[in-house]
């Protein structure tokens, strides 16, 4: 179990911000990262980016939080949903289409989560097509045919009538999808519904899953709700569940085969059957993203008889409160080589004093990591969105001592807004005037298989496409992908 005593090795981050004079180009400050391209995303608050190669084109799909904005392509006001952008030429991204989402603001509307798979990879799909899995606000999961990104077509609604959705994961090589859902019969707004989407036109329900105490008919306190899922597929045979955001986090390691093929009735015994282990985090931290780093060859242990190759889970917390009115949210590294005795070995974060971030405005702290496991970066570099501290590039080659090697903080622009303090928080925390300051809020980050880094902003600032420079670039296996 991770305890507060395991909070150590908070890296002394080199934080000499190279202030740029090119704010008009979208840069407030940066180090070893450079801006390649930009799109304003129609001034929509953004959550999840996913980038897919489609033929000779690279297409970015961006999920949005709820709002209602003008779509210049149609001349109509549309509820935030999914933006589709051609990023083949990263210096000239072209906005292709907007798919409206659910009515509502922030977490109560939009279409936050999006994943895309090629039919050539999915076992039972039309090999000539591409498919988009997305949430429809908090009430449904949908599949769209995006073979022609300019003209997406709704293929099917997988499930609807839900009371919550969030960060899904879709195995393109098998079609198995782990949908973060709120089955109305369950006691939590976010648990897991496992589906076989190998034929996207014919979804097959496999099972509901969650922590014991969340299932129908349970009693007592309800365990913290699910946030996101990552799977290593049949080869790794593990699924990593992250529960909680900024408090009471739980990391659950699950046997994938037992999850899919084991008994389905959600009894306590059946819910525990596929569980390999459970790690309870300190009460002031949550598990937004649980990223597996398998088979890491630790240089320091290369001459040791045991332990030279190890497995890790990189856990990213989510900062929720403005002005740091919560525990500090950061990156945790869990050694899961022995899964039943997993333990924390390091953590990493940006020192607040390097930018006076707690009083800068908005949220400060981690939110998510990249989730694409491209060989260019896997087990070498990871990228973490850090709200008002932008995106940070971290050397993970020695997971016992993560080290920042680059960062990029976008500049505000005409679209940047002040994030509204939720009504449920007003009067409950000692907010000051800083909570009303306008500031960028780098929300999520992803990389593509060429090596480009994509960051999107919660405060309507848009999407920035980045590449690495200098020492940070030399760490990656570029394979001449980005020149």
PDB file of N, CA and C in Angstrom, residues 240-328:
ATOM      1  N   UNK A 240      -5.589  -1.765 -16.117  1.00  0.00           N
ATOM      2  CA  UNK A 240      -5.272  -0.884 -14.988  1.00  0.00           C
ATOM      3  C   UNK A 240      -6.384   0.145 -14.836  1.00  0.00           C
ATOM      4  N   UNK A 241      -7.056   0.086 -13.693  1.00  0.00           N
ATOM      5  CA  UNK A 241      -8.171   0.989 -13.408  1.00  0.00           C
ATOM      6  C   UNK A 241      -7.708   2.058 -12.425  1.00  0.00           C
ATOM      7  N   UNK A 242      -8.069   3.303 -12.717  1.00  0.00           N
ATOM      8  CA  UNK A 242      -7.771   4.403 -11.812  1.00  0.00           C
ATOM      9  C   UNK A 242      -9.049   4.995 -11.268  1.00  0.00           C
ATOM     10  N   UNK A 243      -9.185   5.015  -9.949  1.00  0.00           N
ATOM     11  CA  UNK A 243     -10.381   5.547  -9.296  1.00  0.00           C
ATOM     12  C   UNK A 243     -10.006   6.815  -8.514  1.00  0.00           C
ATOM     13  N   UNK A 244     -10.950   7.744  -8.483  1.00  0.00           N
ATOM     14  CA  UNK A 244     -10.710   8.990  -7.780  1.00  0.00           C
ATOM     15  C   UNK A 244     -10.020   9.993  -8.684  1.00  0.00           C
ATOM     16  N   UNK A 245     -10.000  11.246  -8.270  1.00  0.00           N
ATOM     17  CA  UNK A 245      -9.306  12.276  -9.029  1.00  0.00           C
ATOM     18  C   UNK A 245      -8.283  12.970  -8.137  1.00  0.00           C
ATOM     19  N   UNK A 246      -8.754  13.666  -7.108  1.00  0.00           N
ATOM     20  CA  UNK A 246      -7.827  14.357  -6.211  1.00  0.00           C
ATOM     21  C   UNK A 246      -7.928  13.867  -4.765  1.00  0.00           C
ATOM     22  N   UNK A 247      -8.730  12.839  -4.521  1.00  0.00           N
ATOM     23  CA  UNK A 247      -8.834  12.283  -3.164  1.00  0.00           C
ATOM     24  C   UNK A 247      -9.122  10.784  -3.222  1.00  0.00           C
ATOM     25  N   UNK A 248      -8.679  10.068  -2.199  1.00  0.00           N
ATOM     26  CA  UNK A 248      -9.042   8.656  -1.976  1.00  0.00           C
ATOM     27  C   UNK A 248      -8.806   7.763  -3.189  1.00  0.00           C
ATOM     28  N   UNK A 249      -7.697   7.971  -3.877  1.00  0.00           N
ATOM     29  CA  UNK A 249      -7.426   7.222  -5.097  1.00  0.00           C
ATOM     30  C   UNK A 249      -7.232   5.734  -4.865  1.00  0.00           C
ATOM     31  N   UNK A 250      -7.635   4.969  -5.868  1.00  0.00           N
ATOM     32  CA  UNK A 250      -7.446   3.520  -5.855  1.00  0.00           C
ATOM     33  C   UNK A 250      -6.891   3.100  -7.215  1.00  0.00           C
ATOM     34  N   UNK A 251      -5.835   2.315  -7.189  1.00  0.00           N
ATOM     35  CA  UNK A 251      -5.279   1.699  -8.403  1.00  0.00           C
ATOM     36  C   UNK A 251      -5.625   0.227  -8.339  1.00  0.00           C
ATOM     37  N   UNK A 252      -6.313  -0.251  -9.362  1.00  0.00           N
ATOM     38  CA  UNK A 252      -6.734  -1.653  -9.374  1.00  0.00           C
ATOM     39  C   UNK A 252      -6.098  -2.353 -10.568  1.00  0.00           C
ATOM     40  N   UNK A 253      -5.345  -3.424 -10.289  1.00  0.00           N
ATOM     41  CA  UNK A 253      -4.733  -4.242 -11.348  1.00  0.00           C
ATOM     42  C   UNK A 253      -5.609  -5.471 -11.545  1.00  0.00           C
ATOM     43  N   UNK A 254      -6.031  -5.682 -12.790  1.00  0.00           N
ATOM     44  CA  UNK A 254      -7.019  -6.723 -13.071  1.00  0.00           C
ATOM     45  C   UNK A 254      -6.508  -7.669 -14.159  1.00  0.00           C
ATOM     46  N   UNK A 255      -6.751  -8.950 -13.967  1.00  0.00           N
ATOM     47  CA  UNK A 255      -6.453  -9.970 -14.972  1.00  0.00           C
ATOM     48  C   UNK A 255      -7.464  -9.827 -16.105  1.00  0.00           C
ATOM     49  N   UNK A 256      -6.995  -9.455 -17.275  1.00  0.00           N
ATOM     50  CA  UNK A 256      -7.892  -9.171 -18.397  1.00  0.00           C
ATOM     51  C   UNK A 256      -8.714 -10.385 -18.806  1.00  0.00           C
ATOM     52  N   UNK A 257      -8.085 -11.550 -18.900  1.00  0.00           N
ATOM     53  CA  UNK A 257      -8.790 -12.757 -19.322  1.00  0.00           C
ATOM     54  C   UNK A 257      -9.901 -13.121 -18.343  1.00  0.00           C
ATOM     55  N   UNK A 258      -9.611 -13.004 -17.054  1.00  0.00           N
ATOM     56  CA  UNK A 258     -10.635 -13.317 -16.054  1.00  0.00           C
ATOM     57  C   UNK A 258     -11.746 -12.271 -16.073  1.00  0.00           C
ATOM     58  N   UNK A 259     -11.397 -11.031 -16.354  1.00  0.00           N
ATOM     59  CA  UNK A 259     -12.414  -9.983 -16.430  1.00  0.00           C
ATOM     60  C   UNK A 259     -13.394 -10.256 -17.563  1.00  0.00           C
ATOM     61  N   UNK A 260     -12.867 -10.644 -18.713  1.00  0.00           N
ATOM     62  CA  UNK A 260     -13.707 -10.832 -19.896  1.00  0.00           C
ATOM     63  C   UNK A 260     -14.436 -12.170 -19.868  1.00  0.00           C
ATOM     64  N   UNK A 261     -13.760 -13.192 -19.411  1.00  0.00           N
ATOM     65  CA  UNK A 261     -14.322 -14.540 -19.518  1.00  0.00           C
ATOM     66  C   UNK A 261     -14.811 -15.121 -18.194  1.00  0.00           C
ATOM     67  N   UNK A 262     -14.603 -14.399 -17.099  1.00  0.00           N
ATOM     68  CA  UNK A 262     -15.022 -14.902 -15.799  1.00  0.00           C
ATOM     69  C   UNK A 262     -16.505 -14.705 -15.551  1.00  0.00           C
ATOM     70  N   UNK A 263     -16.986 -15.090 -14.371  1.00  0.00           N
ATOM     71  CA  UNK A 263     -18.413 -14.954 -14.046  1.00  0.00           C
ATOM     72  C   UNK A 263     -18.835 -13.490 -14.068  1.00  0.00           C
ATOM     73  N   UNK A 264     -20.018 -13.226 -14.622  1.00  0.00           N
ATOM     74  CA  UNK A 264     -20.441 -11.858 -14.928  1.00  0.00           C
ATOM     75  C   UNK A 264     -21.352 -11.231 -13.876  1.00  0.00           C
ATOM     76  N   UNK A 265     -22.087 -12.013 -13.123  1.00  0.00           N
ATOM     77  CA  UNK A 265     -23.019 -11.453 -12.152  1.00  0.00           C
ATOM     78  C   UNK A 265     -22.233 -10.626 -11.129  1.00  0.00           C
ATOM     79  N   UNK A 266     -22.604  -9.361 -10.890  1.00  0.00           N
ATOM     80  CA  UNK A 266     -21.774  -8.488 -10.054  1.00  0.00           C
ATOM     81  C   UNK A 266     -21.932  -8.736  -8.555  1.00  0.00           C
ATOM     82  N   UNK A 267     -21.613  -9.946  -8.151  1.00  0.00           N
ATOM     83  CA  UNK A 267     -21.555 -10.240  -6.724  1.00  0.00           C
ATOM     84  C   UNK A 267     -20.181  -9.822  -6.206  1.00  0.00           C
ATOM     85  N   UNK A 268     -20.013  -9.625  -4.910  1.00  0.00           N
ATOM     86  CA  UNK A 268     -18.686  -9.288  -4.391  1.00  0.00           C
ATOM     87  C   UNK A 268     -17.620 -10.302  -4.813  1.00  0.00           C
ATOM     88  N   UNK A 269     -17.970 -11.586  -4.795  1.00  0.00           N
ATOM     89  CA  UNK A 269     -16.997 -12.622  -5.154  1.00  0.00           C
ATOM     90  C   UNK A 269     -16.591 -12.508  -6.622  1.00  0.00           C
ATOM     91  N   UNK A 270     -17.554 -12.253  -7.500  1.00  0.00           N
ATOM     92  CA  UNK A 270     -17.260 -12.163  -8.929  1.00  0.00           C
ATOM     93  C   UNK A 270     -16.498 -10.888  -9.281  1.00  0.00           C
ATOM     94  N   UNK A 271     -16.747  -9.808  -8.531  1.00  0.00           N
ATOM     95  CA  UNK A 271     -16.012  -8.575  -8.774  1.00  0.00           C
ATOM     96  C   UNK A 271     -14.559  -8.704  -8.332  1.00  0.00           C
ATOM     97  N   UNK A 272     -14.321  -9.512  -7.306  1.00  0.00           N
ATOM     98  CA  UNK A 272     -12.957  -9.700  -6.826  1.00  0.00           C
ATOM     99  C   UNK A 272     -12.200 -10.764  -7.620  1.00  0.00           C
ATOM    100  N   UNK A 273     -12.913 -11.629  -8.340  1.00  0.00           N
ATOM    101  CA  UNK A 273     -12.283 -12.748  -9.037  1.00  0.00           C
ATOM    102  C   UNK A 273     -11.159 -12.309  -9.988  1.00  0.00           C
ATOM    103  N   UNK A 274     -11.354 -11.285 -10.827  1.00  0.00           N
ATOM    104  CA  UNK A 274     -10.272 -10.910 -11.739  1.00  0.00           C
ATOM    105  C   UNK A 274      -9.235  -9.973 -11.124  1.00  0.00           C
ATOM    106  N   UNK A 275      -9.467  -9.502  -9.909  1.00  0.00           N
ATOM    107  CA  UNK A 275      -8.549  -8.532  -9.299  1.00  0.00           C
ATOM    108  C   UNK A 275      -7.241  -9.202  -8.902  1.00  0.00           C
ATOM    109  N   UNK A 276      -6.141  -8.673  -9.421  1.00  0.00           N
ATOM    110  CA  UNK A 276      -4.815  -9.156  -9.048  1.00  0.00           C
ATOM    111  C   UNK A 276      -4.350  -8.470  -7.779  1.00  0.00           C
ATOM    112  N   UNK A 277      -4.530  -7.149  -7.734  1.00  0.00           N
ATOM    113  CA  UNK A 277      -4.185  -6.403  -6.529  1.00  0.00           C
ATOM    114  C   UNK A 277      -4.859  -5.051  -6.550  1.00  0.00           C
ATOM    115  N   UNK A 278      -4.900  -4.454  -5.370  1.00  0.00           N
ATOM    116  CA  UNK A 278      -5.486  -3.128  -5.204  1.00  0.00           C
ATOM    117  C   UNK A 278      -4.536  -2.296  -4.356  1.00  0.00           C
ATOM    118  N   UNK A 279      -4.275  -1.062  -4.811  1.00  0.00           N
ATOM    119  CA  UNK A 279      -3.385  -0.158  -4.091  1.00  0.00           C
ATOM    120  C   UNK A 279      -4.188   1.070  -3.702  1.00  0.00           C
ATOM    121  N   UNK A 280      -4.296   1.330  -2.418  1.00  0.00           N
ATOM    122  CA  UNK A 280      -5.000   2.510  -1.934  1.00  0.00           C
ATOM    123  C   UNK A 280      -4.002   3.646  -1.754  1.00  0.00           C
ATOM    124  N   UNK A 281      -4.280   4.760  -2.411  1.00  0.00           N
ATOM    125  CA  UNK A 281      -3.388   5.907  -2.366  1.00  0.00           C
ATOM    126  C   UNK A 281      -3.643   6.755  -1.126  1.00  0.00           C
ATOM    127  N   UNK A 282      -2.753   7.711  -0.834  1.00  0.00           N
ATOM    128  CA  UNK A 282      -3.019   8.645   0.266  1.00  0.00           C
ATOM    129  C   UNK A 282      -4.350   9.350   0.053  1.00  0.00           C
ATOM    130  N   UNK A 283      -5.005   9.724   1.122  1.00  0.00           N
ATOM    131  CA  UNK A 283      -6.366  10.250   1.021  1.00  0.00           C
ATOM    132  C   UNK A 283      -6.450  11.540   0.217  1.00  0.00           C
ATOM    133  N   UNK A 284      -5.361  12.295   0.080  1.00  0.00           N
ATOM    134  CA  UNK A 284      -5.433  13.565  -0.632  1.00  0.00           C
ATOM    135  C   UNK A 284      -5.045  13.450  -2.104  1.00  0.00           C
ATOM    136  N   UNK A 285      -4.945  12.228  -2.626  1.00  0.00           N
ATOM    137  CA  UNK A 285      -4.566  12.033  -4.022  1.00  0.00           C
ATOM    138  C   UNK A 285      -5.519  11.056  -4.719  1.00  0.00           C
ATOM    139  N   UNK A 286      -5.656  11.228  -6.034  1.00  0.00           N
ATOM    140  CA  UNK A 286      -6.500  10.344  -6.825  1.00  0.00           C
ATOM    141  C   UNK A 286      -5.726   9.730  -7.973  1.00  0.00           C
ATOM    142  N   UNK A 287      -6.398   8.906  -8.761  1.00  0.00           N
ATOM    143  CA  UNK A 287      -5.751   8.216  -9.882  1.00  0.00           C
ATOM    144  C   UNK A 287      -6.501   8.550 -11.167  1.00  0.00           C
ATOM    145  N   UNK A 288      -6.109   9.657 -11.814  1.00  0.00           N
ATOM    146  CA  UNK A 288      -6.730  10.051 -13.081  1.00  0.00           C
ATOM    147  C   UNK A 288      -6.288   9.135 -14.207  1.00  0.00           C
ATOM    148  N   UNK A 289      -4.969   8.940 -14.350  1.00  0.00           N
ATOM    149  CA  UNK A 289      -4.422   8.127 -15.430  1.00  0.00           C
ATOM    150  C   UNK A 289      -3.472   7.096 -14.837  1.00  0.00           C
ATOM    151  N   UNK A 290      -3.619   5.833 -15.243  1.00  0.00           N
ATOM    152  CA  UNK A 290      -2.760   4.743 -14.777  1.00  0.00           C
ATOM    153  C   UNK A 290      -2.043   4.157 -15.996  1.00  0.00           C
ATOM    154  N   UNK A 291      -0.837   4.621 -16.245  1.00  0.00           N
ATOM    155  CA  UNK A 291      -0.087   4.296 -17.457  1.00  0.00           C
ATOM    156  C   UNK A 291       0.940   3.209 -17.148  1.00  0.00           C
ATOM    157  N   UNK A 292       0.814   2.027 -17.787  1.00  0.00           N
ATOM    158  CA  UNK A 292       1.770   0.951 -17.518  1.00  0.00           C
ATOM    159  C   UNK A 292       3.074   1.122 -18.303  1.00  0.00           C
ATOM    160  N   UNK A 293       4.195   0.963 -17.619  1.00  0.00           N
ATOM    161  CA  UNK A 293       5.517   0.906 -18.253  1.00  0.00           C
ATOM    162  C   UNK A 293       6.095  -0.468 -17.935  1.00  0.00           C
ATOM    163  N   UNK A 294       6.023  -1.370 -18.917  1.00  0.00           N
ATOM    164  CA  UNK A 294       6.403  -2.756 -18.692  1.00  0.00           C
ATOM    165  C   UNK A 294       7.824  -3.033 -19.199  1.00  0.00           C
ATOM    166  N   UNK A 295       8.524  -3.875 -18.477  1.00  0.00           N
ATOM    167  CA  UNK A 295       9.838  -4.323 -18.927  1.00  0.00           C
ATOM    168  C   UNK A 295      10.870  -3.227 -19.009  1.00  0.00           C
ATOM    169  N   UNK A 296      10.862  -2.308 -18.049  1.00  0.00           N
ATOM    170  CA  UNK A 296      11.842  -1.218 -18.052  1.00  0.00           C
ATOM    171  C   UNK A 296      13.192  -1.757 -17.577  1.00  0.00           C
ATOM    172  N   UNK A 297      14.210  -1.548 -18.374  1.00  0.00           N
ATOM    173  CA  UNK A 297      15.568  -1.970 -17.994  1.00  0.00           C
ATOM    174  C   UNK A 297      16.212  -0.800 -17.243  1.00  0.00           C
ATOM    175  N   UNK A 298      16.338  -0.953 -15.945  1.00  0.00           N
ATOM    176  CA  UNK A 298      16.848   0.121 -15.096  1.00  0.00           C
ATOM    177  C   UNK A 298      18.373   0.124 -15.166  1.00  0.00           C
ATOM    178  N   UNK A 299      18.981   1.179 -15.710  1.00  0.00           N
ATOM    179  CA  UNK A 299      20.450   1.192 -15.881  1.00  0.00           C
ATOM    180  C   UNK A 299      21.217   0.916 -14.591  1.00  0.00           C
ATOM    181  N   UNK A 300      20.768   1.494 -13.487  1.00  0.00           N
ATOM    182  CA  UNK A 300      21.486   1.338 -12.224  1.00  0.00           C
ATOM    183  C   UNK A 300      21.545  -0.119 -11.768  1.00  0.00           C
ATOM    184  N   UNK A 301      20.555  -0.928 -12.189  1.00  0.00           N
ATOM    185  CA  UNK A 301      20.488  -2.320 -11.733  1.00  0.00           C
ATOM    186  C   UNK A 301      21.011  -3.313 -12.782  1.00  0.00           C
ATOM    187  N   UNK A 302      21.679  -2.827 -13.806  1.00  0.00           N
ATOM    188  CA  UNK A 302      22.066  -3.686 -14.933  1.00  0.00           C
ATOM    189  C   UNK A 302      23.006  -4.822 -14.513  1.00  0.00           C
ATOM    190  N   UNK A 303      23.770  -4.629 -13.440  1.00  0.00           N
ATOM    191  CA  UNK A 303      24.710  -5.662 -13.000  1.00  0.00           C
ATOM    192  C   UNK A 303      24.141  -6.519 -11.869  1.00  0.00           C
ATOM    193  N   UNK A 304      22.924  -6.216 -11.468  1.00  0.00           N
ATOM    194  CA  UNK A 304      22.313  -7.005 -10.399  1.00  0.00           C
ATOM    195  C   UNK A 304      21.781  -8.328 -10.921  1.00  0.00           C
ATOM    196  N   UNK A 305      21.860  -9.362 -10.097  1.00  0.00           N
ATOM    197  CA  UNK A 305      21.309 -10.666 -10.476  1.00  0.00           C
ATOM    198  C   UNK A 305      19.805 -10.588 -10.633  1.00  0.00           C
ATOM    199  N   UNK A 306      19.144  -9.815  -9.746  1.00  0.00           N
ATOM    200  CA  UNK A 306      17.692  -9.691  -9.756  1.00  0.00           C
ATOM    201  C   UNK A 306      17.285  -8.231  -9.934  1.00  0.00           C
ATOM    202  N   UNK A 307      16.149  -8.019 -10.597  1.00  0.00           N
ATOM    203  CA  UNK A 307      15.528  -6.696 -10.631  1.00  0.00           C
ATOM    204  C   UNK A 307      16.032  -5.741 -11.684  1.00  0.00           C
ATOM    205  N   UNK A 308      16.840  -6.210 -12.634  1.00  0.00           N
ATOM    206  CA  UNK A 308      17.335  -5.292 -13.668  1.00  0.00           C
ATOM    207  C   UNK A 308      16.220  -4.845 -14.595  1.00  0.00           C
ATOM    208  N   UNK A 309      15.224  -5.687 -14.800  1.00  0.00           N
ATOM    209  CA  UNK A 309      14.051  -5.345 -15.617  1.00  0.00           C
ATOM    210  C   UNK A 309      12.835  -5.337 -14.697  1.00  0.00           C
ATOM    211  N   UNK A 310      12.068  -4.225 -14.739  1.00  0.00           N
ATOM    212  CA  UNK A 310      10.975  -4.078 -13.782  1.00  0.00           C
ATOM    213  C   UNK A 310       9.742  -3.501 -14.469  1.00  0.00           C
ATOM    214  N   UNK A 311       8.591  -3.687 -13.836  1.00  0.00           N
ATOM    215  CA  UNK A 311       7.322  -3.155 -14.337  1.00  0.00           C
ATOM    216  C   UNK A 311       6.849  -2.027 -13.427  1.00  0.00           C
ATOM    217  N   UNK A 312       6.317  -0.984 -14.054  1.00  0.00           N
ATOM    218  CA  UNK A 312       5.863   0.178 -13.297  1.00  0.00           C
ATOM    219  C   UNK A 312       4.482   0.631 -13.771  1.00  0.00           C
ATOM    220  N   UNK A 313       3.793   1.339 -12.895  1.00  0.00           N
ATOM    221  CA  UNK A 313       2.571   2.054 -13.255  1.00  0.00           C
ATOM    222  C   UNK A 313       2.809   3.523 -12.928  1.00  0.00           C
ATOM    223  N   UNK A 314       2.647   4.379 -13.929  1.00  0.00           N
ATOM    224  CA  UNK A 314       2.798   5.812 -13.718  1.00  0.00           C
ATOM    225  C   UNK A 314       1.395   6.381 -13.490  1.00  0.00           C
ATOM    226  N   UNK A 315       1.164   6.864 -12.283  1.00  0.00           N
ATOM    227  CA  UNK A 315      -0.159   7.318 -11.864  1.00  0.00           C
ATOM    228  C   UNK A 315      -0.173   8.845 -11.815  1.00  0.00           C
ATOM    229  N   UNK A 316      -1.110   9.436 -12.534  1.00  0.00           N
ATOM    230  CA  UNK A 316      -1.228  10.889 -12.559  1.00  0.00           C
ATOM    231  C   UNK A 316      -2.478  11.314 -11.807  1.00  0.00           C
ATOM    232  N   UNK A 317      -2.298  12.189 -10.820  1.00  0.00           N
ATOM    233  CA  UNK A 317      -3.432  12.768 -10.094  1.00  0.00           C
ATOM    234  C   UNK A 317      -4.067  13.869 -10.936  1.00  0.00           C
ATOM    235  N   UNK A 318      -5.264  14.312 -10.545  1.00  0.00           N
ATOM    236  CA  UNK A 318      -5.897  15.469 -11.179  1.00  0.00           C
ATOM    237  C   UNK A 318      -6.090  16.590 -10.172  1.00  0.00           C
ATOM    238  N   UNK A 319      -5.525  17.760 -10.477  1.00  0.00           N
ATOM    239  CA  UNK A 319      -5.788  18.943  -9.672  1.00  0.00           C
ATOM    240  C   UNK A 319      -7.209  19.423  -9.969  1.00  0.00           C
ATOM    241  N   UNK A 320      -7.975  19.675  -8.931  1.00  0.00           N
ATOM    242  CA  UNK A 320      -9.367  20.087  -9.080  1.00  0.00           C
ATOM    243  C   UNK A 320      -9.582  21.535  -8.635  1.00  0.00           C
ATOM    244  N   UNK A 321      -9.024  21.882  -7.497  1.00  0.00           N
ATOM    245  CA  UNK A 321      -9.318  23.183  -6.913  1.00  0.00           C
ATOM    246  C   UNK A 321      -8.343  24.269  -7.397  1.00  0.00           C
ATOM    247  N   UNK A 322      -8.878  25.464  -7.613  1.00  0.00           N
ATOM    248  CA  UNK A 322      -8.027  26.609  -7.899  1.00  0.00           C
ATOM    249  C   UNK A 322      -7.222  26.978  -6.652  1.00  0.00           C
ATOM    250  N   UNK A 323      -6.157  27.727  -6.868  1.00  0.00           N
ATOM    251  CA  UNK A 323      -5.332  28.286  -5.792  1.00  0.00           C
ATOM    252  C   UNK A 323      -4.727  27.225  -4.872  1.00  0.00           C
ATOM    253  N   UNK A 324      -4.628  25.992  -5.369  1.00  0.00           N
ATOM    254  CA  UNK A 324      -4.004  24.914  -4.589  1.00  0.00           C
ATOM    255  C   UNK A 324      -4.756  24.604  -3.302  1.00  0.00           C
ATOM    256  N   UNK A 325      -6.072  24.815  -3.294  1.00  0.00           N
ATOM    257  CA  UNK A 325      -6.868  24.560  -2.093  1.00  0.00           C
ATOM    258  C   UNK A 325      -7.239  23.084  -1.989  1.00  0.00           C
ATOM    259  N   UNK A 326      -6.199  22.249  -1.983  1.00  0.00           N
ATOM    260  CA  UNK A 326      -6.307  20.791  -1.898  1.00  0.00           C
ATOM    261  C   UNK A 326      -4.897  20.261  -1.670  1.00  0.00           C
ATOM    262  N   UNK A 327      -4.727  18.938  -1.603  1.00  0.00           N
ATOM    263  CA  UNK A 327      -3.390  18.364  -1.583  1.00  0.00           C
ATOM    264  C   UNK A 327      -2.721  18.559  -2.933  1.00  0.00           C
ATOM    265  N   UNK A 328      -1.403  18.634  -2.939  1.00  0.00           N
ATOM    266  CA  UNK A 328      -0.681  18.818  -4.204  1.00  0.00           C
ATOM    267  C   UNK A 328      -0.821  17.585  -5.091  1.00  0.00           C
TER     268      UNK A 328
END
